[in-house]
Amino acid sequence: MSTKSPKVREPLPAVYYYFFWLCEPALTLAGAEYAIRRPQDYGSDMLPVGMERSTAGIGRTIRGQMIIGGLGSCFFLLALISLSLFPTIKRSLPDRPDIQGRLAKALLIPLAIADISHIVMTLLPMPISFLQSPGKWTTLINGNVWITVFLFLIRSAYLLGIGRPHRPFSPNAGPALAELEKKGQ
């Protein structure tokens, strides 16, 4: 019988913890603020001037403000989820890195899938000729694509264990587990 403790990956090393807790939500809040407070600008910045002129003023319409505001509200929600869950995961389970890791993955996997869908849904409606000319993309299109690609790469690195060393873990130790055992759970 081995006396070695099993090893688990470091669940939230500082670089990932602060990135997912603060940096990513800051980027997401910036997008939320732009969409919610300036729907007219957001709507007109979605495509270059002259492309699909009939929809350039979408942010000035009630329908457009509802659509763009709803998008901003979704961005706001995503930021709040990361701002609240990452510190809760880290602080509430300091002696259970295995659970911390599972909870972080449970949050990051859906976000990674959503990253891909966000990129696809941004690019899918575009004409091929426009997609082949990224120099013509607006700042908003570039942000939606490249910032999301960056977020996806950071999430993927985390999920692949890059920068997350293994550390010893004893599932039979720790105050959190002792408390649960005392309660009979």
mmCIF file of C-alpha atoms in Angstrom:
data_model
loop_
_atom_site.group_PDB
_atom_site.id
_atom_site.type_symbol
_atom_site.label_atom_id
_atom_site.label_comp_id
_atom_site.label_asym_id
_atom_site.label_seq_id
_atom_site.Cartn_x
_atom_site.Cartn_y
_atom_site.Cartn_z
ATOM 1 C CA MET A 1 0.000 0.000 0.000
ATOM 2 C CA SER A 2 1.400 3.373 -0.973
ATOM 3 C CA THR A 3 1.782 6.009 1.727
ATOM 4 C CA LYS A 4 2.109 8.779 -0.818
ATOM 5 C CA SER A 5 -0.665 11.333 -0.942
ATOM 6 C CA PRO A 6 -2.460 11.633 -4.252
ATOM 7 C CA LYS A 7 -1.653 14.746 -6.221
ATOM 8 C CA VAL A 8 -4.065 17.243 -7.690
ATOM 9 C CA ARG A 9 -3.389 20.190 -9.936
ATOM 10 C CA GLU A 10 -3.171 23.564 -8.254
ATOM 11 C CA PRO A 11 -6.813 24.633 -8.685
ATOM 12 C CA LEU A 12 -6.425 28.401 -8.981
ATOM 13 C CA PRO A 13 -2.826 29.622 -9.221
ATOM 14 C CA ALA A 14 -2.577 33.387 -8.732
ATOM 15 C CA VAL A 15 -2.198 34.212 -12.429
ATOM 16 C CA TYR A 16 -5.400 32.361 -13.347
ATOM 17 C CA TYR A 17 -7.266 33.416 -10.218
ATOM 18 C CA TYR A 18 -6.687 37.134 -10.766
ATOM 19 C CA PHE A 19 -7.242 36.862 -14.506
ATOM 20 C CA PHE A 20 -10.613 35.085 -14.191
ATOM 21 C CA TRP A 21 -11.676 37.056 -11.104
ATOM 22 C CA LEU A 22 -10.661 40.579 -12.177
ATOM 23 C CA CYS A 23 -9.187 40.950 -15.688
ATOM 24 C CA GLU A 24 -11.809 39.068 -17.663
ATOM 25 C CA PRO A 25 -14.741 40.684 -15.818
ATOM 26 C CA ALA A 26 -13.194 44.121 -16.435
ATOM 27 C CA LEU A 27 -13.140 43.411 -20.181
ATOM 28 C CA THR A 28 -16.685 42.080 -20.052
ATOM 29 C CA LEU A 29 -17.908 45.066 -18.025
ATOM 30 C CA ALA A 30 -16.369 47.397 -20.613
ATOM 31 C CA GLY A 31 -18.427 45.662 -23.312
ATOM 32 C CA ALA A 32 -21.529 45.819 -21.115
ATOM 33 C CA GLU A 33 -21.054 49.520 -20.466
ATOM 34 C CA TYR A 34 -20.590 50.249 -24.157
ATOM 35 C CA ALA A 35 -23.711 48.314 -25.178
ATOM 36 C CA ILE A 36 -25.944 49.557 -22.349
ATOM 37 C CA ARG A 37 -24.939 53.212 -22.171
ATOM 38 C CA ARG A 38 -24.255 53.841 -25.858
ATOM 39 C CA PRO A 39 -26.489 51.536 -27.918
ATOM 40 C CA GLN A 40 -26.483 53.983 -30.847
ATOM 41 C CA ASP A 41 -22.694 53.905 -31.080
ATOM 42 C CA TYR A 42 -22.586 50.158 -30.475
ATOM 43 C CA GLY A 43 -25.087 49.536 -33.255
ATOM 44 C CA SER A 44 -23.316 51.747 -35.772
ATOM 45 C CA ASP A 45 -19.871 50.374 -34.847
ATOM 46 C CA MET A 46 -20.907 46.782 -35.542
ATOM 47 C CA LEU A 47 -20.144 47.153 -39.257
ATOM 48 C CA PRO A 48 -18.036 49.574 -41.282
ATOM 49 C CA VAL A 49 -19.686 52.740 -42.583
ATOM 50 C CA GLY A 50 -21.376 51.960 -45.882
ATOM 51 C CA MET A 51 -21.902 48.272 -45.206
ATOM 52 C CA GLU A 52 -25.561 47.374 -44.816
ATOM 53 C CA ARG A 53 -26.628 51.018 -44.569
ATOM 54 C CA SER A 54 -30.255 50.162 -43.835
ATOM 55 C CA THR A 55 -29.298 48.800 -40.390
ATOM 56 C CA ALA A 56 -26.663 51.392 -39.459
ATOM 57 C CA GLY A 57 -29.134 53.177 -37.183
ATOM 58 C CA ILE A 58 -30.298 50.084 -35.310
ATOM 59 C CA GLY A 59 -29.105 51.545 -32.004
ATOM 60 C CA ARG A 60 -31.453 54.505 -32.464
ATOM 61 C CA THR A 61 -34.548 52.305 -32.687
ATOM 62 C CA ILE A 62 -36.513 50.915 -29.764
ATOM 63 C CA ARG A 63 -36.024 47.386 -31.111
ATOM 64 C CA GLY A 64 -32.303 47.922 -31.558
ATOM 65 C CA GLN A 65 -31.886 49.413 -28.090
ATOM 66 C CA MET A 66 -33.673 46.408 -26.621
ATOM 67 C CA ILE A 67 -31.449 43.979 -28.543
ATOM 68 C CA ILE A 68 -28.193 45.793 -27.814
ATOM 69 C CA GLY A 69 -29.207 46.461 -24.202
ATOM 70 C CA GLY A 70 -30.017 42.761 -23.787
ATOM 71 C CA LEU A 71 -26.559 41.872 -25.078
ATOM 72 C CA GLY A 72 -25.033 44.358 -22.638
ATOM 73 C CA SER A 73 -27.083 42.845 -19.837
ATOM 74 C CA CYS A 74 -25.730 39.374 -20.731
ATOM 75 C CA PHE A 75 -22.174 40.746 -20.646
ATOM 76 C CA PHE A 76 -22.936 42.291 -17.245
ATOM 77 C CA LEU A 77 -24.254 38.956 -15.938
ATOM 78 C CA LEU A 78 -21.162 37.072 -17.148
ATOM 79 C CA ALA A 79 -18.898 39.576 -15.390
ATOM 80 C CA LEU A 80 -20.861 39.308 -12.141
ATOM 81 C CA ILE A 81 -20.704 35.509 -12.215
ATOM 82 C CA SER A 82 -16.897 35.532 -12.424
ATOM 83 C CA LEU A 83 -16.579 38.375 -9.906
ATOM 84 C CA SER A 84 -18.631 36.443 -7.361
ATOM 85 C CA LEU A 85 -17.789 32.783 -7.994
ATOM 86 C CA PHE A 86 -14.000 32.786 -8.249
ATOM 87 C CA PRO A 87 -13.394 34.361 -4.815
ATOM 88 C CA THR A 88 -16.130 32.156 -3.340
ATOM 89 C CA ILE A 89 -14.517 29.022 -4.775
ATOM 90 C CA LYS A 90 -11.064 30.053 -3.546
ATOM 91 C CA ARG A 91 -12.029 31.250 -0.062
ATOM 92 C CA SER A 92 -14.774 28.802 0.850
ATOM 93 C CA LEU A 93 -12.821 25.629 0.118
ATOM 94 C CA PRO A 94 -9.185 26.375 0.987
ATOM 95 C CA ASP A 95 -8.558 22.798 2.134
ATOM 96 C CA ARG A 96 -10.274 21.140 -0.827
ATOM 97 C CA PRO A 97 -8.286 21.840 -3.978
ATOM 98 C CA ASP A 98 -10.019 18.902 -5.663
ATOM 99 C CA ILE A 99 -13.424 20.562 -5.282
ATOM 100 C CA GLN A 100 -12.021 23.986 -6.176
ATOM 101 C CA GLY A 101 -10.672 22.526 -9.405
ATOM 102 C CA ARG A 102 -13.952 20.812 -10.278
ATOM 103 C CA LEU A 103 -15.948 23.994 -9.642
ATOM 104 C CA ALA A 104 -13.539 26.126 -11.673
ATOM 105 C CA LYS A 105 -13.745 23.646 -14.565
ATOM 106 C CA ALA A 106 -17.541 23.553 -14.271
ATOM 107 C CA LEU A 107 -17.547 27.311 -14.841
ATOM 108 C CA LEU A 108 -14.769 27.526 -17.435
ATOM 109 C CA ILE A 109 -15.905 24.745 -19.781
ATOM 110 C CA PRO A 110 -19.275 26.387 -20.566
ATOM 111 C CA LEU A 111 -17.511 29.738 -20.937
ATOM 112 C CA ALA A 112 -15.038 28.205 -23.407
ATOM 113 C CA ILE A 113 -17.923 26.753 -25.404
ATOM 114 C CA ALA A 114 -19.635 30.157 -25.313
ATOM 115 C CA ASP A 115 -16.385 31.770 -26.534
ATOM 116 C CA ILE A 116 -16.494 29.614 -29.640
ATOM 117 C CA SER A 117 -20.169 30.330 -30.231
ATOM 118 C CA HIS A 118 -19.596 34.085 -29.763
ATOM 119 C CA ILE A 119 -16.813 34.095 -32.349
ATOM 120 C CA VAL A 120 -18.856 31.993 -34.785
ATOM 121 C CA MET A 121 -21.984 34.124 -34.342
ATOM 122 C CA THR A 122 -19.929 37.281 -34.893
ATOM 123 C CA LEU A 123 -18.316 36.008 -38.101
ATOM 124 C CA LEU A 124 -20.975 33.716 -39.589
ATOM 125 C CA PRO A 125 -23.224 36.450 -41.040
ATOM 126 C CA MET A 126 -20.292 38.254 -42.689
ATOM 127 C CA PRO A 127 -19.688 38.015 -46.434
ATOM 128 C CA ILE A 128 -16.593 35.942 -47.300
ATOM 129 C CA SER A 129 -14.981 38.950 -48.990
ATOM 130 C CA PHE A 130 -15.286 40.897 -45.733
ATOM 131 C CA LEU A 131 -13.943 38.029 -43.621
ATOM 132 C CA GLN A 132 -10.910 37.824 -45.902
ATOM 133 C CA SER A 133 -10.139 41.506 -45.248
ATOM 134 C CA PRO A 134 -9.670 41.864 -41.468
ATOM 135 C CA GLY A 135 -8.182 45.311 -42.054
ATOM 136 C CA LYS A 136 -11.712 46.451 -42.902
ATOM 137 C CA TRP A 137 -13.189 45.091 -39.679
ATOM 138 C CA THR A 138 -14.419 47.623 -37.135
ATOM 139 C CA THR A 139 -12.910 47.917 -33.680
ATOM 140 C CA LEU A 140 -16.033 46.234 -32.344
ATOM 141 C CA ILE A 141 -15.685 43.222 -34.662
ATOM 142 C CA ASN A 142 -11.984 42.950 -33.836
ATOM 143 C CA GLY A 143 -12.752 43.134 -30.122
ATOM 144 C CA ASN A 144 -15.513 40.550 -30.332
ATOM 145 C CA VAL A 145 -13.252 38.166 -32.220
ATOM 146 C CA TRP A 146 -9.706 38.682 -30.919
ATOM 147 C CA ILE A 147 -10.476 39.394 -27.273
ATOM 148 C CA THR A 148 -12.707 36.326 -27.231
ATOM 149 C CA VAL A 149 -9.988 34.229 -28.912
ATOM 150 C CA PHE A 150 -7.583 35.415 -26.193
ATOM 151 C CA LEU A 151 -10.067 34.494 -23.441
ATOM 152 C CA PHE A 152 -10.592 31.080 -25.049
ATOM 153 C CA LEU A 153 -6.830 30.467 -25.159
ATOM 154 C CA ILE A 154 -6.432 31.374 -21.470
ATOM 155 C CA ARG A 155 -9.340 29.108 -20.551
ATOM 156 C CA SER A 156 -7.893 26.302 -22.687
ATOM 157 C CA ALA A 157 -4.475 26.679 -21.061
ATOM 158 C CA TYR A 158 -6.117 26.398 -17.639
ATOM 159 C CA LEU A 159 -8.163 23.359 -18.645
ATOM 160 C CA LEU A 160 -5.070 21.682 -20.133
ATOM 161 C CA GLY A 161 -3.224 22.218 -16.850
ATOM 162 C CA ILE A 162 -0.659 24.675 -18.233
ATOM 163 C CA GLY A 163 0.813 26.636 -15.326
ATOM 164 C CA ARG A 164 -1.044 24.503 -12.800
ATOM 165 C CA PRO A 165 1.503 22.296 -11.021
ATOM 166 C CA HIS A 166 0.520 19.162 -9.146
ATOM 167 C CA ARG A 167 0.544 19.278 -5.361
ATOM 168 C CA PRO A 168 0.004 16.624 -2.708
ATOM 169 C CA PHE A 169 -3.550 16.281 -1.449
ATOM 170 C CA SER A 170 -5.003 14.080 1.236
ATOM 171 C CA PRO A 171 -8.768 13.723 0.887
ATOM 172 C CA ASN A 172 -8.893 12.543 4.517
ATOM 173 C CA ALA A 173 -7.431 15.729 5.949
ATOM 174 C CA GLY A 174 -8.477 19.296 6.341
ATOM 175 C CA PRO A 175 -10.929 21.180 8.532
ATOM 176 C CA ALA A 176 -13.562 21.406 5.789
ATOM 177 C CA LEU A 177 -13.752 17.625 5.457
ATOM 178 C CA ALA A 178 -13.624 17.105 9.222
ATOM 179 C CA GLU A 179 -16.582 19.458 9.640
ATOM 180 C CA LEU A 180 -18.596 17.552 7.022
ATOM 181 C CA GLU A 181 -17.747 14.229 8.655
ATOM 182 C CA LYS A 182 -18.790 15.603 12.048
ATOM 183 C CA LYS A 183 -22.189 16.531 10.592
ATOM 184 C CA GLY A 184 -22.475 13.063 9.064
ATOM 185 C CA GLN A 185 -22.525 14.266 5.445
#
